[in-house]
mmCIF file of C-alpha atoms and ligand atoms in Angstrom:
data_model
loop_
_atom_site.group_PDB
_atom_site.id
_atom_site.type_symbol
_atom_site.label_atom_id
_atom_site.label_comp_id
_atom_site.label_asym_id
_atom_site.label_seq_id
_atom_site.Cartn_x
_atom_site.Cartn_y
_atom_site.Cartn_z
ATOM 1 C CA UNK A 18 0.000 0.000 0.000
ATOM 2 C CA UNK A 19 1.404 3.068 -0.894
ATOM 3 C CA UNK A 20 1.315 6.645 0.356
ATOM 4 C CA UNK A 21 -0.421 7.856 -2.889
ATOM 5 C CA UNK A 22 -2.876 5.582 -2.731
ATOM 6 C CA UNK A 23 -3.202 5.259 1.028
ATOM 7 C CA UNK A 24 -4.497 9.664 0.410
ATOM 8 C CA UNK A 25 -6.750 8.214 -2.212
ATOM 9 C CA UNK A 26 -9.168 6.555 0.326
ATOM 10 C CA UNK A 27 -10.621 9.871 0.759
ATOM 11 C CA UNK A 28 -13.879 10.698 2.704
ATOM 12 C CA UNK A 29 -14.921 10.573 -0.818
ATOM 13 C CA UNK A 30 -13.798 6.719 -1.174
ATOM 14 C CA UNK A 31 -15.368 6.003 1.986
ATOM 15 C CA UNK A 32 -18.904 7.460 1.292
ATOM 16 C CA UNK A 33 -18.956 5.800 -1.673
ATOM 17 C CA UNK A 34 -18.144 2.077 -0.193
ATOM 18 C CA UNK A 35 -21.290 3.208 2.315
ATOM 19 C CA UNK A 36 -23.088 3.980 -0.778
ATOM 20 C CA UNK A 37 -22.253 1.106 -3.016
ATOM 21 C CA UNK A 38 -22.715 -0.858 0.236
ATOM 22 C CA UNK A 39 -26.442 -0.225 0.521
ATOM 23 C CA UNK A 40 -27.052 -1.460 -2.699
ATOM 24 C CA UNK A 41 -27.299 -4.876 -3.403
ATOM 25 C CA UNK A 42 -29.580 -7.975 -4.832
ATOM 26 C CA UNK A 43 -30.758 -8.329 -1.768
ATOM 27 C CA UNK A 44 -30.200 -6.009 1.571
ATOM 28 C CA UNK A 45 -27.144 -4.563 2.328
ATOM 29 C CA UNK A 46 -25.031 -6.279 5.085
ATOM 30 C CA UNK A 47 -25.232 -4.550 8.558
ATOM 31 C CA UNK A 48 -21.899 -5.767 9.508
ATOM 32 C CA UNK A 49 -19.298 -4.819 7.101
ATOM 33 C CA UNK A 50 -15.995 -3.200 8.089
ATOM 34 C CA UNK A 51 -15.022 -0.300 5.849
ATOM 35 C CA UNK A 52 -11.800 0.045 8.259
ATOM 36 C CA UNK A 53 -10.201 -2.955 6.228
ATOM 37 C CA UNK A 54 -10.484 -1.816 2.793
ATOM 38 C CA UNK A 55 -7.517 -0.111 2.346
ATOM 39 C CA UNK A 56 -5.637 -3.050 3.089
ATOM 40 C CA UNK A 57 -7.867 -5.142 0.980
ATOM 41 C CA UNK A 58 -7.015 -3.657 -2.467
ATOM 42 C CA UNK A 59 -3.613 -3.777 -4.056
ATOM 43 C CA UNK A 60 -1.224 -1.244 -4.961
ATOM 44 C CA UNK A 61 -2.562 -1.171 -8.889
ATOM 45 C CA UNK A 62 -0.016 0.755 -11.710
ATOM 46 C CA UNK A 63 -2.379 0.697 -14.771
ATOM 47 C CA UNK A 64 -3.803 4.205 -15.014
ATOM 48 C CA UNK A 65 -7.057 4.769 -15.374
ATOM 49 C CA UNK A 66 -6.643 6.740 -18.292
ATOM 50 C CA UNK A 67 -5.517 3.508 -20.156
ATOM 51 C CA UNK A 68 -8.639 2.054 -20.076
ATOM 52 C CA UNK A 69 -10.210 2.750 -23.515
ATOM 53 C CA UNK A 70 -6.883 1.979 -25.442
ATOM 54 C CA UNK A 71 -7.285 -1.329 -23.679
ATOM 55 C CA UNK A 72 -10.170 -2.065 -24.684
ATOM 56 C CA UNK A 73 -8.925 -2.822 -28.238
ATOM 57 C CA UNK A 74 -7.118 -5.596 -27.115
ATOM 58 C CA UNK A 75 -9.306 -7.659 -25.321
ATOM 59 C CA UNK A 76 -10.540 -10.115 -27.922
ATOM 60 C CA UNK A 77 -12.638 -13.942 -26.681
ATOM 61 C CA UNK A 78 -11.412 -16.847 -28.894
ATOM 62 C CA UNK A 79 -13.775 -19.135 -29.372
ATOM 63 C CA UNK A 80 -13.352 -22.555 -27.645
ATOM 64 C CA UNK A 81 -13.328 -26.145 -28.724
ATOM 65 C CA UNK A 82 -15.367 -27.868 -25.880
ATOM 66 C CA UNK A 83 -14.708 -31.318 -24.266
ATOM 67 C CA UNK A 84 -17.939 -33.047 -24.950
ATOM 68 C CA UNK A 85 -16.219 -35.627 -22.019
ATOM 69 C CA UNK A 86 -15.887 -32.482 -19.450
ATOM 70 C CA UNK A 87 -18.387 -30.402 -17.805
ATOM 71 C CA UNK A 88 -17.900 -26.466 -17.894
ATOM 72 C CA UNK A 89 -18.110 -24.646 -14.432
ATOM 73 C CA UNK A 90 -18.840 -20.474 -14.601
ATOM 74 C CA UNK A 91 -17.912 -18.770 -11.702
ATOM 75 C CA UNK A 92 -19.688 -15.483 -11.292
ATOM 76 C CA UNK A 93 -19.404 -12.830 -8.740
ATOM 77 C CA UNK A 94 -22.423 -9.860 -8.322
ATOM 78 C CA UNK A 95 -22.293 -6.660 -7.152
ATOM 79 C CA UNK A 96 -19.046 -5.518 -7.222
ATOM 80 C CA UNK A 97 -16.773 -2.876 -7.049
ATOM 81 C CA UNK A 98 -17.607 -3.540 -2.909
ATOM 82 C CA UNK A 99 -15.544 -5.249 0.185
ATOM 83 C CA UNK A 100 -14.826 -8.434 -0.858
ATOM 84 C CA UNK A 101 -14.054 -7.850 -4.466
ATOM 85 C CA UNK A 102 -9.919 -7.920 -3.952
ATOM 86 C CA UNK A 103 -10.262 -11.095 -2.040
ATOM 87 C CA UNK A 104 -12.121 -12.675 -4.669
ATOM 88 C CA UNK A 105 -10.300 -11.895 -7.300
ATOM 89 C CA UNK A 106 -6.642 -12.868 -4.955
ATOM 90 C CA UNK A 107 -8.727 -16.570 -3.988
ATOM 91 C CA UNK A 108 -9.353 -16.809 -7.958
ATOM 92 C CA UNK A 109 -5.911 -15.988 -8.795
ATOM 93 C CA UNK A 110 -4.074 -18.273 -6.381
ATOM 94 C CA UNK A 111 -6.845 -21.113 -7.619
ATOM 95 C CA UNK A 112 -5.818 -20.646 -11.105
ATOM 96 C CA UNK A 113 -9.240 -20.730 -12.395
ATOM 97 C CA UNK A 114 -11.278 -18.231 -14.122
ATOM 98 C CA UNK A 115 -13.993 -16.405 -13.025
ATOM 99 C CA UNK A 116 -16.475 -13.283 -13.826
ATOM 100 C CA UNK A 117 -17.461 -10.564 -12.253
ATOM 101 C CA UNK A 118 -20.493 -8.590 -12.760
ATOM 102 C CA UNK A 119 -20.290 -4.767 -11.504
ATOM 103 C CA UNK A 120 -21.925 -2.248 -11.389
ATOM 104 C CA UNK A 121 -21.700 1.618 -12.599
ATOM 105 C CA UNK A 122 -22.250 4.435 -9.909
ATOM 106 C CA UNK A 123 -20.015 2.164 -7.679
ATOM 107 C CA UNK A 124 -16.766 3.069 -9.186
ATOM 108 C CA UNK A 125 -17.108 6.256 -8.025
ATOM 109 C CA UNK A 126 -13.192 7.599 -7.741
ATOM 110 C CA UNK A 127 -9.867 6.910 -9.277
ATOM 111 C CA UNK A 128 -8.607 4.447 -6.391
ATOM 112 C CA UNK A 129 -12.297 1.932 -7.391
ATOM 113 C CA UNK A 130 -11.588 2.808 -11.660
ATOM 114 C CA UNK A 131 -7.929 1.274 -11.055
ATOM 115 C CA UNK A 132 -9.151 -1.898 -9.538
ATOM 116 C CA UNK A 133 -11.902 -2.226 -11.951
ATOM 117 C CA UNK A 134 -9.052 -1.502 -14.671
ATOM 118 C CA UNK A 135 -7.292 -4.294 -13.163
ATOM 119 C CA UNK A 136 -9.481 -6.660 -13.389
ATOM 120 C CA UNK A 137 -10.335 -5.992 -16.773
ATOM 121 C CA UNK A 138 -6.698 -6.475 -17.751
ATOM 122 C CA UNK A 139 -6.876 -9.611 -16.568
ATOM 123 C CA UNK A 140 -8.813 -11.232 -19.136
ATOM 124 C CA UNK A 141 -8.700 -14.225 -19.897
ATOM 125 C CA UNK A 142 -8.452 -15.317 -16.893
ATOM 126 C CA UNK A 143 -10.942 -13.368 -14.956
ATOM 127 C CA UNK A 144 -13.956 -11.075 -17.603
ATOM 128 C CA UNK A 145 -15.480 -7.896 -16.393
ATOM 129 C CA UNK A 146 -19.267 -7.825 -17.576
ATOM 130 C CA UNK A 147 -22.207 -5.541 -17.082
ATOM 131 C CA UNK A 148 -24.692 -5.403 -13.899
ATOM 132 C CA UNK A 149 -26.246 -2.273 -14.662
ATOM 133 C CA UNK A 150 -25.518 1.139 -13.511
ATOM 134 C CA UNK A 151 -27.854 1.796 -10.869
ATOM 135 C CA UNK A 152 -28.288 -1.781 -9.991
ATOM 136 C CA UNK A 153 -32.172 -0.503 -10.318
ATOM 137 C CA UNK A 154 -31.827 1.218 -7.141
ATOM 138 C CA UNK A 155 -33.100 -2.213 -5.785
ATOM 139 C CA UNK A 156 -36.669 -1.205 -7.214
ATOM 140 C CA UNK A 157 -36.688 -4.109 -9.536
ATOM 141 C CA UNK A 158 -40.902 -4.086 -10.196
ATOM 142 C CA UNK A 159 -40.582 0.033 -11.311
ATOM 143 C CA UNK A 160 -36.929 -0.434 -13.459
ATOM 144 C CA UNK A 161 -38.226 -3.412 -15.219
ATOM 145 C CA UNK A 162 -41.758 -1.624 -16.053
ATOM 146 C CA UNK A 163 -40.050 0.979 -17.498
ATOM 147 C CA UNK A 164 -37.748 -0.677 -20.462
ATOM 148 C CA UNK A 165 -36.685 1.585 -21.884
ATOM 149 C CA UNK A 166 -34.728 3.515 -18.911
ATOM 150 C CA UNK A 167 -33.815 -0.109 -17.885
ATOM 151 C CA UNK A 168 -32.282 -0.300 -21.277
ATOM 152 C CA UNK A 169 -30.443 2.967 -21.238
ATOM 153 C CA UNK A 170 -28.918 1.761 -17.495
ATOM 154 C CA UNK A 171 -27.090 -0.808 -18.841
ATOM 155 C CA UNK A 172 -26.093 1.053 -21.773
ATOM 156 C CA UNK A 173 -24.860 3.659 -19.563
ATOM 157 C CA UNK A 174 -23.225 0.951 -17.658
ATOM 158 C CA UNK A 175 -21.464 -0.701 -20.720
ATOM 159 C CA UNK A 176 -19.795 2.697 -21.753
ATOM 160 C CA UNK A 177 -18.681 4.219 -17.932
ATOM 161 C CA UNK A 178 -17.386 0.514 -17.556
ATOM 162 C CA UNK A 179 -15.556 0.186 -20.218
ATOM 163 C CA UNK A 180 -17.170 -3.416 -20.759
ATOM 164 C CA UNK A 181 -15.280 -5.454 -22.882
ATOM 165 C CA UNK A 182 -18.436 -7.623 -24.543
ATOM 166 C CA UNK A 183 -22.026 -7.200 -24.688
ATOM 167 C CA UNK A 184 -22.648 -9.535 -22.002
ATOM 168 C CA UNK A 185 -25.154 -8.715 -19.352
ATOM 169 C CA UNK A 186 -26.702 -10.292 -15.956
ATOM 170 C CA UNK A 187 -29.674 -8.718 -14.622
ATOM 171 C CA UNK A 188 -30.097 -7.161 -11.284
ATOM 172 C CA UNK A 189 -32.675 -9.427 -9.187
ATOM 173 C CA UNK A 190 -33.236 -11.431 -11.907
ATOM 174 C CA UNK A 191 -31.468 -14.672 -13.808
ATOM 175 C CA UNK A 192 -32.427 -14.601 -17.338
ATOM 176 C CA UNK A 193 -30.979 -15.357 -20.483
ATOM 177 C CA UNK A 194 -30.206 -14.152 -23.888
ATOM 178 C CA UNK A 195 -28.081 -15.846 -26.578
ATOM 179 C CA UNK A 196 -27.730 -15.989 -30.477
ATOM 180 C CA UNK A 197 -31.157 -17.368 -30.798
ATOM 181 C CA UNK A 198 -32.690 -17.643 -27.414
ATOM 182 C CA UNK A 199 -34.414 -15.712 -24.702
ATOM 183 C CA UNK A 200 -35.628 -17.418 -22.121
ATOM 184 C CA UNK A 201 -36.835 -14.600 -19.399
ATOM 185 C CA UNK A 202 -39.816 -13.990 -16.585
ATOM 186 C CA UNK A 203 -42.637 -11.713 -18.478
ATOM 187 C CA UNK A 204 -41.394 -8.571 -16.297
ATOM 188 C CA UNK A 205 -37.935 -8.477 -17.532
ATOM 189 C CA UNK A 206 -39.063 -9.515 -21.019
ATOM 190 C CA UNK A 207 -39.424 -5.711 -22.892
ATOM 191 C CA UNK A 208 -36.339 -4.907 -21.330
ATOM 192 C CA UNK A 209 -34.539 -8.043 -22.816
ATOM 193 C CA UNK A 210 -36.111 -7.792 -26.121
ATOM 194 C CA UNK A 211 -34.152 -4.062 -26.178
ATOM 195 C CA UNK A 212 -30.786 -5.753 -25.200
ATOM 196 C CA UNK A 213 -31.464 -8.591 -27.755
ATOM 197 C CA UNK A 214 -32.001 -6.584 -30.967
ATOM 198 C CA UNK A 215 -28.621 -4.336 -29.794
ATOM 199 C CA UNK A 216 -26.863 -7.216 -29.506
ATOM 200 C CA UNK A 217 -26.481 -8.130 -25.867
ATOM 201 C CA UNK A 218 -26.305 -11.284 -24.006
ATOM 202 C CA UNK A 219 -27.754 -11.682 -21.010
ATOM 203 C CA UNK A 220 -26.297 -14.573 -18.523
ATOM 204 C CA UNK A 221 -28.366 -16.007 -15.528
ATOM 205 C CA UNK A 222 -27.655 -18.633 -12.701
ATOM 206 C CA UNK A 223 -28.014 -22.543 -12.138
ATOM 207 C CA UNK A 224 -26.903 -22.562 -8.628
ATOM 208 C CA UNK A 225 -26.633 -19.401 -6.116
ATOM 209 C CA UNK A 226 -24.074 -19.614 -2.943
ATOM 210 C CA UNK A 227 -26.610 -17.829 -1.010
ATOM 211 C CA UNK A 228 -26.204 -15.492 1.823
ATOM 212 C CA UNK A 229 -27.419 -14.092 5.277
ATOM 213 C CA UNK A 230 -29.610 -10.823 3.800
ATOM 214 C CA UNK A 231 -28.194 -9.455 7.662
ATOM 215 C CA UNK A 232 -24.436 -10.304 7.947
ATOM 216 C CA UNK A 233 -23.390 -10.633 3.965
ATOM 217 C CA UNK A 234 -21.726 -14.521 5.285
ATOM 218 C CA UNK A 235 -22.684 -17.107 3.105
ATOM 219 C CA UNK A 236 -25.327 -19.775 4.154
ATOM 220 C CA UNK A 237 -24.160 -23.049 2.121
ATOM 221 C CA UNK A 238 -20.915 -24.793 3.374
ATOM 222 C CA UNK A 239 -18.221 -25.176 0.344
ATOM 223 C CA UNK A 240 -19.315 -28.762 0.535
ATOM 224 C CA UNK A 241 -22.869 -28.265 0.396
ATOM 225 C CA UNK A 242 -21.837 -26.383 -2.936
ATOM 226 C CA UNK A 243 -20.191 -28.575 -4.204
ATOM 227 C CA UNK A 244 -22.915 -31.527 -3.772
ATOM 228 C CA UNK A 245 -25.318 -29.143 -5.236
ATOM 229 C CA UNK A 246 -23.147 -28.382 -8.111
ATOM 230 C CA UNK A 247 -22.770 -32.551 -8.565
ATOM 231 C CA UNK A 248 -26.385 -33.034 -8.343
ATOM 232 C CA UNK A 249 -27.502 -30.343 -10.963
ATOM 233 C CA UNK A 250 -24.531 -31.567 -13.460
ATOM 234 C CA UNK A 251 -26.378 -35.164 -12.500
ATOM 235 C CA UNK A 252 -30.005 -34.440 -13.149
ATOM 236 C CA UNK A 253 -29.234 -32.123 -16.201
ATOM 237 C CA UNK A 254 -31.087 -28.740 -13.889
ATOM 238 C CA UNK A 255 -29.032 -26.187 -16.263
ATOM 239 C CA UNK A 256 -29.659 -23.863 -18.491
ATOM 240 C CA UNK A 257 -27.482 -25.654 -20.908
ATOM 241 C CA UNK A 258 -26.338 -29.298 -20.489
ATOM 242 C CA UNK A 259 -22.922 -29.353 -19.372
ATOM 243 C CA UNK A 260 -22.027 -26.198 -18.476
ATOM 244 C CA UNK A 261 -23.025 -24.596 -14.970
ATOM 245 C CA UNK A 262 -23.059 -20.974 -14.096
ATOM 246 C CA UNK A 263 -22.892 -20.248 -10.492
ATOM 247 C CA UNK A 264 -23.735 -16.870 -8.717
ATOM 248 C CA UNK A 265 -22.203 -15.449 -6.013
ATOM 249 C CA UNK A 266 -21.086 -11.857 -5.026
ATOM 250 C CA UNK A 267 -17.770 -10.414 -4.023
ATOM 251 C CA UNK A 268 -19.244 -8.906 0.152
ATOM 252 C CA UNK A 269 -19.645 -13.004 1.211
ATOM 253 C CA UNK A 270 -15.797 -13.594 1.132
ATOM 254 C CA UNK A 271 -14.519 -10.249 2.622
ATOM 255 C CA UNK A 272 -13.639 -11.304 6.319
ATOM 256 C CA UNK A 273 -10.516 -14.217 6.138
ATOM 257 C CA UNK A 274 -12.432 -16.994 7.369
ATOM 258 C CA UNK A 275 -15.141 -16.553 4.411
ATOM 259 C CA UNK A 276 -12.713 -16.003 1.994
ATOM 260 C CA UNK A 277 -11.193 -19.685 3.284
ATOM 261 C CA UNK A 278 -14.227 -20.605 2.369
ATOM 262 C CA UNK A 279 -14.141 -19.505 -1.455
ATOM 263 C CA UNK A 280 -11.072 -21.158 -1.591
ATOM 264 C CA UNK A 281 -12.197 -24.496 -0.279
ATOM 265 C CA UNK A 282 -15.516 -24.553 -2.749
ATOM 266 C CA UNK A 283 -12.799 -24.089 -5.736
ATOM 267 C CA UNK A 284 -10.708 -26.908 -4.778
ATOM 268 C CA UNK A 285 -13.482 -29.374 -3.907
ATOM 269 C CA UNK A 286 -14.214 -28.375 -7.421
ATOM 270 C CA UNK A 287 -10.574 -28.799 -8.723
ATOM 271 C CA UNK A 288 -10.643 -32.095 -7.308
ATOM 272 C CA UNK A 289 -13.294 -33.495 -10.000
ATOM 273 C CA UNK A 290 -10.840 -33.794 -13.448
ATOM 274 C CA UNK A 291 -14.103 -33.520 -15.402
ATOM 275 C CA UNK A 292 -14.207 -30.264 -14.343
ATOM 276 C CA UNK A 293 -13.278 -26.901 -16.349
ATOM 277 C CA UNK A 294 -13.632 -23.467 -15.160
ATOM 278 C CA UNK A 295 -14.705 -20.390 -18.031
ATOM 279 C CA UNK A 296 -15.349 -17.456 -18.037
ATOM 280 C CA UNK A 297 -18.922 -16.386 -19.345
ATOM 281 C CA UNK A 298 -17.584 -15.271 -22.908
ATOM 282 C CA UNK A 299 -17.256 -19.035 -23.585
ATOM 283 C CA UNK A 300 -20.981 -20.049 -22.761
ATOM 284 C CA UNK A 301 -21.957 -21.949 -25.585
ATOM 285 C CA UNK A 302 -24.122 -19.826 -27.865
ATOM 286 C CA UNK A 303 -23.721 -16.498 -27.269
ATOM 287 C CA UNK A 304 -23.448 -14.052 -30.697
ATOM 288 C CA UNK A 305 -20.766 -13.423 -32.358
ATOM 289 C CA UNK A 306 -18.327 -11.511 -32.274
ATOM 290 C CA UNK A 307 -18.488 -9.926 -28.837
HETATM 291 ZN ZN1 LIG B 7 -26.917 -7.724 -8.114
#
């Protein structure tokens, strides 16, 4: 941690982590620890000016799948929040990939753009996608009954991002958009007929790691996941055969022992050679190109 960036956890930063902290899929936990984040994020060099020139580099290669394996998506909701940096460290020492959805009015000052920029750069291994901008201000029935503002959030979210693909997961709601599919609930329907004809994907969920709506901790043991991740690869209850996308979100592994707990899940996981981790960009049928 440097000096430079120890000055850049302003006031600013820290109203921002309350703000960004309140919203959520769910509730917002009533337990987090702002005190920690500054040693929670690491010391970053990219500038955030850099971004747009690097988007023009980050191209998905399409992927020859193992019809004898079984595709694991690792998916993380919510951020830029506490949590996020141990994620992305748990994922990294793993060797796995993983996605994270985030969301716009969260990166609020340079110190939140350079860890976003970071984990942008590190495609492939980890993808940066789009979870709106406002998250819907957590008033799901009003944003998705009015389409077409829900349509310019994400936009808006896509371009203050920087999002490398059109690829989209929907606040409060798993749904799903590909090259010739939609398969939604009838209130997020207009809304995903708007992304569709621009060009979007949209990615939902097979299996959730839940969490306490009161203390952010998740509910499921890393062995409980993975039996429920066995047992909907077993009775075929995904989206697509063979391939699994699970949902999490970056505030359940932000105190040590939870964050233990990520890294357990993905080596349980590890342990099973059928098993290959992706990123979202790879779920089979998405358009193309990104
Ligand atoms: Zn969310």
């Amino acid at each position: 941690m440097t000096d430079s960036l120890l000055k850049n956890l302003s006031l600013k930063s820290l109203m921002g982590l309350l703000f960004m902290l309140s919203i959520s899929c769910n509730e917002k936990p009533s337990n987090a620890k702002l005190s920690s984040l500054a040693l929670s994020i690491p010391d970053i060099v990219a500038p955030a000016d850099s971004m747009h020139a690097q988007k023009q580099t980050i191209i998905s290669t399409p992927i020859q799948y193992d019809t004898t394996k079984k595709y694991i998506y690792l998916t993380f909701d919510d951020g830029p929040q506490h949590g996020t940096t141990a994620c992305v460290e748990t994922i990294k020492k793993e060797q796995v990939k993983a996605s994270f959805f985030m969301i716009g009015n969260q990166i609020n000052d340079v110190y939140l753009k350079k860890l976003v920029a970071s984990i942008r750069n590190d495609y492939p291994q980890i993808l940066l996608a789009n979870h709106s901008f406002t998250h819907a201000g957590n008033k799901y029935i009003y944003f998705y009954h009015h389409p077409q503002m829900a349509f310019n959030d994400f936009i808006q979210a896509q371009e203050t991002i920087n999002i490398p693909f059109k690829i989209i997961r929907l606040p409060g709601n798993s749904a799903w958009i590909g090259a010739n599919s939609i398969k939604t609930s009838p209130l997020v329907r207009p809304v995903c007929k708007m992304l569709d004809s621009a060009g979007y994907n949209v990615i939902g969920w097979d299996v959730e790691w839940s969490f306490n709506h009161k203390t952010a901790n998740p509910i499921q043991t890393p062995e409980t996941m993975l039996e429920l991740v066995n047992h909907a690869f077993e009775k075929n209850y995904t989206h697509t055969k063979n391939h699994l996308v699970i949902l999490s979100h970056d505030r359940m592994f932000r105190n040590a022992n939870f964050t233990d707990s990520l890294q357990k899940f993905i080596s349980l996981l590890k342990q099973n050679s059928n098993y290959v981790f992706e990123t979202v960009d790879h779920y089979p049928n998405l358009k193309k190109p990104l």
